[in-house]
Short mmCIF file of C-alpha atoms in Angstrom, two decimals:
data_model
loop_
_atom_site.label_atom_id
_atom_site.label_comp_id
_atom_site.label_asym_id
_atom_site.label_seq_id
_atom_site.Cartn_x
_atom_site.Cartn_y
_atom_site.Cartn_z
CA MET A 125 7.32 -125.18 0.72
CA ASN A 126 10.23 -122.71 0.52
CA SER A 127 9.81 -120.77 -2.71
CA VAL A 128 13.19 -118.98 -2.51
CA VAL A 129 15.37 -119.80 -5.50
CA GLN A 130 18.26 -121.96 -4.34
CA PRO A 131 21.62 -122.11 -6.15
CA GLU A 132 22.18 -125.33 -8.07
CA ARG A 133 24.95 -126.29 -5.62
CA VAL A 134 22.50 -126.14 -2.70
CA THR A 135 20.00 -128.30 -4.60
CA GLN A 136 22.72 -130.80 -5.47
CA ASN A 137 23.91 -131.05 -1.87
CA ARG A 138 20.33 -131.66 -0.72
CA VAL A 139 19.76 -134.35 -3.34
CA ILE A 140 23.02 -136.11 -2.44
CA ALA A 141 21.92 -136.12 1.20
CA LEU A 142 18.58 -137.57 0.10
CA PHE A 143 20.29 -140.46 -1.70
CA ARG A 144 22.65 -141.07 1.20
CA ASP A 145 20.39 -140.58 4.21
CA GLU A 146 16.90 -141.41 2.93
CA LEU A 147 17.57 -143.96 0.18
CA GLY A 148 20.64 -145.61 1.69
CA TYR A 149 23.05 -145.18 -1.23
CA ARG A 150 26.79 -145.05 -0.56
CA TYR A 151 28.25 -141.64 -1.36
CA LEU A 152 31.35 -142.13 -3.52
CA GLY A 153 32.46 -138.50 -3.54
CA ASP A 154 33.17 -135.70 -5.99
CA TRP A 155 34.79 -137.24 -9.05
CA THR A 156 35.73 -134.03 -10.86
CA GLU A 157 39.47 -134.72 -10.68
CA ARG A 158 39.33 -138.51 -10.41
CA ASP A 159 41.05 -140.39 -13.23
CA GLY A 160 39.45 -143.29 -15.05
CA ASN A 161 35.78 -142.62 -14.33
CA SER A 162 33.86 -145.44 -15.98
CA ASN A 163 30.43 -146.98 -16.35
CA ILE A 164 31.98 -150.17 -14.93
CA GLU A 165 33.70 -149.35 -11.65
CA GLU A 166 35.66 -152.47 -10.78
CA GLU A 167 36.50 -151.10 -7.33
CA SER A 168 32.84 -151.72 -6.48
CA LEU A 169 31.91 -154.55 -8.87
CA VAL A 170 34.75 -156.97 -8.00
CA PRO A 171 34.12 -156.93 -4.21
CA TRP A 172 30.38 -157.37 -4.77
CA LEU A 173 30.88 -160.35 -7.11
CA THR A 174 33.41 -161.84 -4.67
CA LYS A 175 30.93 -161.47 -1.82
CA SER A 176 28.34 -163.17 -4.05
CA GLY A 177 30.56 -166.28 -4.22
CA TYR A 178 32.24 -166.03 -7.63
CA THR A 179 35.89 -166.98 -8.17
CA PRO A 180 38.52 -164.50 -9.43
CA HIS A 181 38.60 -166.37 -12.75
CA GLN A 182 34.83 -166.11 -13.16
CA ILE A 183 34.85 -162.43 -12.19
CA SER A 184 37.65 -161.55 -14.60
CA ALA A 185 35.96 -163.37 -17.50
CA ALA A 186 32.54 -161.82 -16.76
CA ILE A 187 33.90 -158.27 -16.59
CA HIS A 188 35.85 -158.81 -19.82
CA LYS A 189 32.69 -159.97 -21.59
CA LEU A 190 30.72 -157.03 -20.19
CA ARG A 191 33.34 -154.55 -21.39
CA VAL A 192 33.33 -156.09 -24.88
CA GLU A 193 29.59 -155.36 -25.17
CA VAL A 194 29.96 -151.87 -23.68
CA ASP A 195 32.76 -150.89 -26.06
CA HIS A 196 31.58 -152.56 -29.29
CA GLY A 197 32.74 -150.01 -31.83
CA SER A 198 30.74 -151.21 -34.83
CA ARG A 199 27.33 -150.85 -33.14
CA SER A 200 25.14 -147.92 -32.18
CA LEU A 201 24.55 -146.80 -28.59
CA TYR A 202 21.08 -148.39 -28.75
CA GLU A 203 22.48 -151.75 -29.87
CA ASN A 204 25.28 -151.72 -27.29
CA ASN A 205 22.82 -150.80 -24.55
CA LYS A 206 20.50 -153.61 -25.59
CA GLU A 207 23.29 -156.20 -25.49
CA VAL A 208 24.52 -154.93 -22.12
CA TYR A 209 20.97 -155.10 -20.75
CA LYS A 210 20.81 -158.80 -21.70
CA LEU A 211 23.91 -159.44 -19.59
CA LEU A 212 22.43 -157.49 -16.68
CA TYR A 213 19.09 -159.27 -16.99
CA TYR A 214 20.16 -162.86 -17.60
CA GLY A 215 23.70 -162.79 -16.24
CA VAL A 216 26.96 -163.35 -18.10
CA PRO A 217 27.24 -166.88 -19.60
CA LEU A 218 30.75 -168.32 -19.41
CA LYS A 219 32.46 -171.49 -20.62
CA LEU A 220 35.69 -171.63 -18.68
CA ASP A 221 36.93 -175.16 -19.36
CA ALA A 222 36.94 -177.90 -21.99
CA SER A 223 33.84 -179.57 -20.55
CA GLY A 224 31.64 -177.02 -22.32
CA VAL A 225 29.51 -176.50 -19.22
CA THR A 226 28.07 -172.99 -19.11
CA GLU A 227 28.32 -171.05 -15.87
CA THR A 228 26.43 -167.81 -15.27
CA VAL A 229 27.75 -164.82 -13.37
CA HIS A 230 24.86 -162.62 -12.23
CA LEU A 231 25.78 -158.94 -12.11
CA ILE A 232 22.63 -157.89 -10.23
CA ASN A 233 20.65 -159.68 -7.53
CA TRP A 234 17.13 -159.21 -8.90
CA ARG A 235 15.37 -161.27 -6.23
CA GLU A 236 16.89 -159.52 -3.23
CA PRO A 237 17.28 -155.82 -4.09
CA GLU A 238 18.77 -154.85 -0.72
CA LYS A 239 21.73 -157.18 -1.30
CA ASN A 240 22.96 -155.04 -4.19
CA ASP A 241 25.43 -152.20 -3.67
CA PHE A 242 23.76 -148.86 -4.45
CA ALA A 243 26.00 -145.83 -4.75
CA VAL A 244 26.02 -142.23 -6.04
CA ALA A 245 28.88 -140.07 -7.25
CA GLU A 246 28.78 -136.37 -8.16
CA GLU A 247 30.53 -134.31 -10.84
CA VAL A 248 31.65 -137.44 -12.70
CA THR A 249 34.10 -136.19 -15.33
CA LEU A 250 33.74 -138.16 -18.57
CA LYS A 251 36.62 -137.91 -21.00
CA GLY A 252 35.59 -138.36 -24.62
CA ASN A 253 36.38 -136.21 -27.63
CA TYR A 254 34.81 -133.43 -25.56
CA GLU A 255 34.82 -133.59 -21.78
CA ARG A 256 31.48 -133.56 -19.92
CA ARG A 257 30.56 -133.81 -16.25
CA PRO A 258 27.12 -135.19 -15.24
CA ASP A 259 25.89 -133.86 -11.91
CA LEU A 260 25.09 -137.26 -10.40
CA VAL A 261 25.64 -140.85 -11.53
CA LEU A 262 23.85 -143.77 -9.86
CA TYR A 263 25.66 -147.11 -9.64
CA VAL A 264 24.38 -150.60 -8.84
CA ASN A 265 27.26 -152.94 -8.00
CA GLY A 266 29.65 -150.52 -9.68
CA ILE A 267 27.66 -150.40 -12.94
CA ALA A 268 26.32 -146.98 -13.96
CA VAL A 269 22.54 -147.29 -14.33
CA GLY A 270 21.35 -143.69 -13.89
CA VAL A 271 22.47 -140.16 -14.81
CA LEU A 272 20.84 -137.11 -13.20
CA GLU A 273 21.21 -133.48 -14.26
CA LEU A 274 20.06 -130.83 -11.77
CA LYS A 275 19.17 -127.18 -12.44
CA ASN A 276 18.17 -124.32 -10.19
CA SER A 277 14.50 -123.42 -10.28
CA ARG A 278 15.02 -120.54 -12.71
CA VAL A 279 16.57 -122.84 -15.34
CA SER A 280 14.24 -125.11 -17.29
CA VAL A 281 14.33 -128.86 -16.74
CA GLY A 282 14.46 -128.99 -20.53
CA ASP A 283 18.02 -127.65 -20.33
CA GLY A 284 18.98 -130.64 -18.19
CA ILE A 285 17.29 -133.04 -20.60
CA ARG A 286 19.08 -131.50 -23.60
CA GLN A 287 22.39 -131.67 -21.72
CA ASN A 288 21.84 -135.37 -21.04
CA ARG A 289 20.90 -135.92 -24.68
CA SER A 290 24.01 -134.21 -26.04
CA ASN A 291 26.21 -136.24 -23.67
CA GLN A 292 24.99 -139.36 -25.51
CA GLU A 293 26.24 -138.18 -28.90
CA PRO A 294 29.21 -140.09 -30.38
CA GLU A 295 31.41 -136.98 -30.26
CA PHE A 296 30.83 -136.71 -26.51
CA ASN A 297 30.29 -139.71 -24.21
CA ALA A 298 27.98 -142.23 -25.94
CA ARG A 299 30.06 -145.17 -24.68
CA PHE A 300 29.37 -144.28 -21.04
CA PHE A 301 25.61 -144.62 -21.63
CA SER A 302 25.90 -148.25 -22.80
CA THR A 303 25.03 -149.39 -19.27
CA VAL A 304 22.58 -146.60 -18.38
CA GLN A 305 18.90 -147.42 -17.82
CA PHE A 306 17.57 -144.13 -16.37
CA VAL A 307 18.22 -140.62 -17.66
CA LEU A 308 16.85 -137.99 -15.26
CA ALA A 309 16.63 -134.22 -15.05
CA GLY A 310 15.05 -131.97 -12.45
CA ASN A 311 14.80 -128.72 -10.55
CA ASP A 312 12.91 -127.46 -7.52
CA SER A 313 10.16 -125.65 -9.43
CA GLU A 314 9.27 -128.18 -12.16
CA GLY A 315 10.18 -131.38 -10.34
CA LEU A 316 11.59 -134.47 -12.02
CA ARG A 317 11.51 -135.79 -15.58
CA TYR A 318 12.66 -139.27 -16.52
CA GLY A 319 13.48 -141.18 -19.68
CA THR A 320 16.15 -143.58 -20.86
CA ILE A 321 18.90 -143.50 -23.46
CA LEU A 322 18.08 -141.57 -26.64
CA THR A 323 14.61 -140.58 -25.38
CA PRO A 324 13.52 -137.43 -27.28
CA GLU A 325 12.95 -134.43 -25.03
CA LYS A 326 9.21 -134.33 -25.72
CA TYR A 327 8.84 -137.92 -24.47
CA PHE A 328 10.47 -137.40 -21.07
CA LEU A 329 7.88 -138.33 -18.46
CA LYS A 330 6.55 -137.15 -15.10
CA TRP A 331 6.01 -139.74 -12.40
CA LYS A 332 2.64 -139.33 -10.67
CA GLU A 333 2.00 -140.91 -7.28
CA ASP A 334 0.49 -139.63 -4.02
CA GLU A 335 -0.35 -136.36 -5.75
CA GLU A 336 -2.11 -135.00 -2.66
CA ASP A 337 1.15 -135.13 -0.66
CA ASN A 338 2.92 -131.76 -0.88
CA SER A 339 5.15 -132.17 2.15
CA LEU A 340 8.31 -132.33 -0.02
CA LEU A 341 9.60 -130.58 -3.09
CA LYS A 342 8.44 -132.54 -6.14
CA LEU A 343 12.04 -133.17 -7.16
CA ASP A 344 12.78 -134.86 -3.84
CA LYS A 345 9.41 -136.60 -3.68
CA TYR A 346 9.75 -138.37 -7.01
CA LEU A 347 13.42 -139.20 -6.62
CA LEU A 348 12.37 -140.99 -3.44
CA LYS A 349 9.62 -142.81 -5.37
CA ILE A 350 11.63 -143.89 -8.43
CA CYS A 351 15.09 -144.42 -6.94
CA ARG A 352 14.31 -146.35 -3.78
CA LYS A 353 16.22 -149.59 -4.03
CA GLU A 354 13.38 -152.07 -4.47
CA ARG A 355 11.59 -149.99 -7.10
CA LEU A 356 14.72 -149.13 -9.08
CA ILE A 357 15.55 -152.83 -9.37
CA GLU A 358 11.94 -153.68 -10.24
CA LEU A 359 11.77 -151.02 -12.96
CA MET A 360 15.03 -152.28 -14.44
CA HIS A 361 13.95 -155.92 -14.42
CA ASP A 362 10.26 -155.82 -15.31
CA PHE A 363 9.62 -152.52 -17.08
CA VAL A 364 12.45 -151.81 -19.54
CA ILE A 365 11.22 -152.09 -23.14
CA PHE A 366 13.30 -152.36 -26.31
CA ASP A 367 10.67 -151.47 -28.89
CA GLY A 368 12.20 -151.86 -32.34
CA ASP A 369 14.82 -149.11 -32.39
CA GLU A 370 13.55 -147.29 -29.29
CA LYS A 371 14.14 -147.98 -25.63
CA LYS A 372 11.27 -147.07 -23.33
CA LEU A 373 10.27 -146.91 -19.69
CA PRO A 374 6.65 -147.09 -18.50
CA ARG A 375 4.46 -144.17 -17.61
CA ALA A 376 3.28 -144.23 -14.02
CA HIS A 377 -0.23 -145.48 -14.84
CA GLN A 378 1.25 -148.33 -16.91
CA TYR A 379 3.48 -149.34 -14.01
CA PHE A 380 0.66 -149.34 -11.47
CA GLY A 381 -1.73 -151.09 -13.88
CA VAL A 382 0.72 -153.93 -14.42
CA LYS A 383 1.49 -154.12 -10.70
CA ALA A 384 -2.21 -154.46 -9.83
CA ALA A 385 -2.68 -157.10 -12.52
CA GLN A 386 0.31 -159.06 -11.20
CA GLU A 387 -1.37 -159.29 -7.81
CA TYR A 388 -4.55 -160.62 -9.40
CA VAL A 389 -2.53 -163.22 -11.34
CA ARG A 390 -0.81 -164.36 -8.14
CA ARG A 391 -4.25 -164.87 -6.59
CA ARG A 392 -5.49 -166.64 -9.76
CA LYS A 393 -8.22 -164.07 -10.23
CA GLY A 394 -9.42 -162.18 -13.28
CA GLY A 395 -9.87 -158.45 -13.63
CA ILE A 396 -10.20 -155.45 -15.92
CA ILE A 397 -7.79 -152.59 -16.68
CA TRP A 398 -9.76 -149.70 -18.18
CA HIS A 399 -7.79 -147.73 -20.77
CA THR A 400 -8.43 -144.49 -22.59
CA GLN A 401 -7.36 -144.04 -26.20
CA GLY A 402 -3.61 -143.59 -26.54
CA SER A 403 -2.84 -144.68 -22.97
CA GLY A 404 -0.49 -147.45 -24.05
CA LYS A 405 -2.60 -150.60 -23.67
CA SER A 406 -0.46 -152.65 -26.09
CA ILE A 407 2.66 -151.99 -24.00
CA VAL A 408 0.77 -152.85 -20.80
CA MET A 409 -0.31 -156.16 -22.39
CA MET A 410 3.25 -156.92 -23.46
CA LEU A 411 4.74 -156.10 -20.03
CA LEU A 412 2.14 -158.18 -18.22
CA ALA A 413 2.46 -161.12 -20.62
CA LYS A 414 6.25 -161.06 -20.28
CA TRP A 415 5.99 -161.07 -16.49
CA ILE A 416 3.47 -163.95 -16.47
CA LEU A 417 5.57 -166.12 -18.75
CA GLU A 418 8.79 -165.48 -16.84
CA ASN A 419 7.20 -166.26 -13.48
CA ASN A 420 5.26 -169.37 -14.56
CA TYR A 421 7.01 -171.67 -17.02
CA ASN A 422 3.80 -173.52 -17.82
CA ALA A 423 1.75 -170.39 -18.47
CA ARG A 424 0.25 -169.46 -21.84
CA VAL A 425 -1.09 -166.05 -22.80
CA VAL A 426 -3.92 -165.47 -25.27
CA VAL A 427 -4.73 -161.98 -26.54
CA ILE A 428 -8.24 -161.70 -28.02
CA THR A 429 -9.15 -158.64 -30.08
CA ASP A 430 -12.20 -157.64 -32.09
CA ARG A 431 -10.41 -155.75 -34.88
CA ASP A 432 -7.79 -156.88 -37.37
CA GLU A 433 -6.05 -153.50 -37.15
CA LEU A 434 -5.63 -153.85 -33.39
CA ASP A 435 -4.44 -157.41 -33.84
CA LYS A 436 -1.68 -156.26 -36.18
CA GLN A 437 -0.73 -153.46 -33.81
CA ILE A 438 -0.36 -155.84 -30.87
CA GLU A 439 1.66 -158.28 -32.97
CA SER A 440 3.99 -155.46 -33.98
CA VAL A 441 4.48 -154.27 -30.39
CA PHE A 442 5.32 -157.78 -29.17
CA ASN A 443 7.64 -158.60 -32.06
CA LYS A 444 9.54 -155.31 -31.91
CA ALA A 445 10.06 -155.89 -28.20
CA GLY A 446 11.55 -159.32 -28.94
CA GLU A 447 8.57 -161.29 -27.58
CA SER A 448 7.36 -163.98 -29.96
CA ILE A 449 3.65 -164.11 -30.73
CA LYS A 450 1.58 -166.25 -33.09
CA ARG A 451 -1.48 -164.75 -34.79
CA THR A 452 -4.38 -167.11 -35.40
CA ARG A 453 -7.86 -166.80 -36.93
CA SER A 454 -9.77 -169.58 -35.19
CA GLY A 455 -9.82 -171.76 -32.12
CA TYR A 456 -8.54 -174.63 -34.27
CA GLU A 457 -5.45 -172.61 -35.27
CA LEU A 458 -4.99 -171.47 -31.69
CA MET A 459 -4.57 -174.90 -30.13
CA PRO A 460 -1.15 -175.97 -31.54
CA PRO A 461 0.70 -172.88 -30.25
CA LEU A 462 -0.89 -173.32 -26.83
CA ARG A 463 0.43 -176.88 -26.64
CA ARG A 464 4.01 -175.76 -27.28
CA ARG A 465 6.42 -173.55 -25.35
CA THR A 466 7.76 -172.20 -28.66
CA TYR A 467 5.36 -169.27 -28.73
CA SER A 468 5.12 -167.07 -25.71
CA CYS A 469 1.73 -165.68 -26.69
CA ALA A 470 -1.04 -166.30 -29.16
CA ALA A 471 -3.33 -163.61 -30.53
CA LEU A 472 -6.81 -164.49 -31.76
CA THR A 473 -9.04 -162.27 -33.85
CA PRO A 474 -12.42 -164.05 -34.01
CA LYS A 475 -14.45 -164.01 -37.21
CA TYR A 476 -17.93 -162.63 -36.60
#
């Protein structure tokens, strides 16, 4: 690899070319002087929704409802982001006439990733109390889902992370991040770090995959891994976690563990995921259980532990993530929840 320090502008040009030529994103241009930069770009969203078969009335009502959640002044960034995510995930429910029938406008095509409109803009000037300009913003169907700060190899990735963090403060551009799912920072020497809104600097993560392949700079390599269309949509749909008052993304081993388990479930086979202490097994269980229940309406999930402390921990993880779970102490107590769809999961701590 070329070890010569490249100016940040050269790195940014290369990364834009990567998104355009390798990943197939539309390049929207340099938005330094553009007025009205937003996390909801109607110039892209309206045509995509129209192409998806929605009427002008439906589109107008859905965008209005989305903007209400984005701009809710009495809530925190975390709360606004959580409510916006629900609209992205489930679609926007609308009642447009006196019949009371609910229609749903889906803002993202989760089942067919390639049918979404992926785009990237650079130098996106954000006007808040203090103006800021993220290096790159990633859009899906005109909705900002990713922000990337780039540094030259002599400047720490931590500087990019801290810049992204400060942009999310109320006195800067917190509102813009109401739709954002991925917060990224990178340079050519340290590679890429990823997190989500309000992620503390120390918890930004490295993606690890195909570690023996050194044919590309690590920055480019992992942008290609994380931001390819199918995986970006999959991470947004199946791997975003609202854990109490924290939003989280999976570590690479959690992602691949869940993916392998999903394949076993599809084949109706059992298996084992071996964890070390502190590797995040409760979150893996929650992600896998959520996926099972959403892909098989008749499914039931039972979590069996051998320690009361672990049982309480798992219950806490599920509940904070908004997934209902019923703790039981015997097979007799376990049966009623399994007969009902009310509880998504049941946890059993046997008495020995």
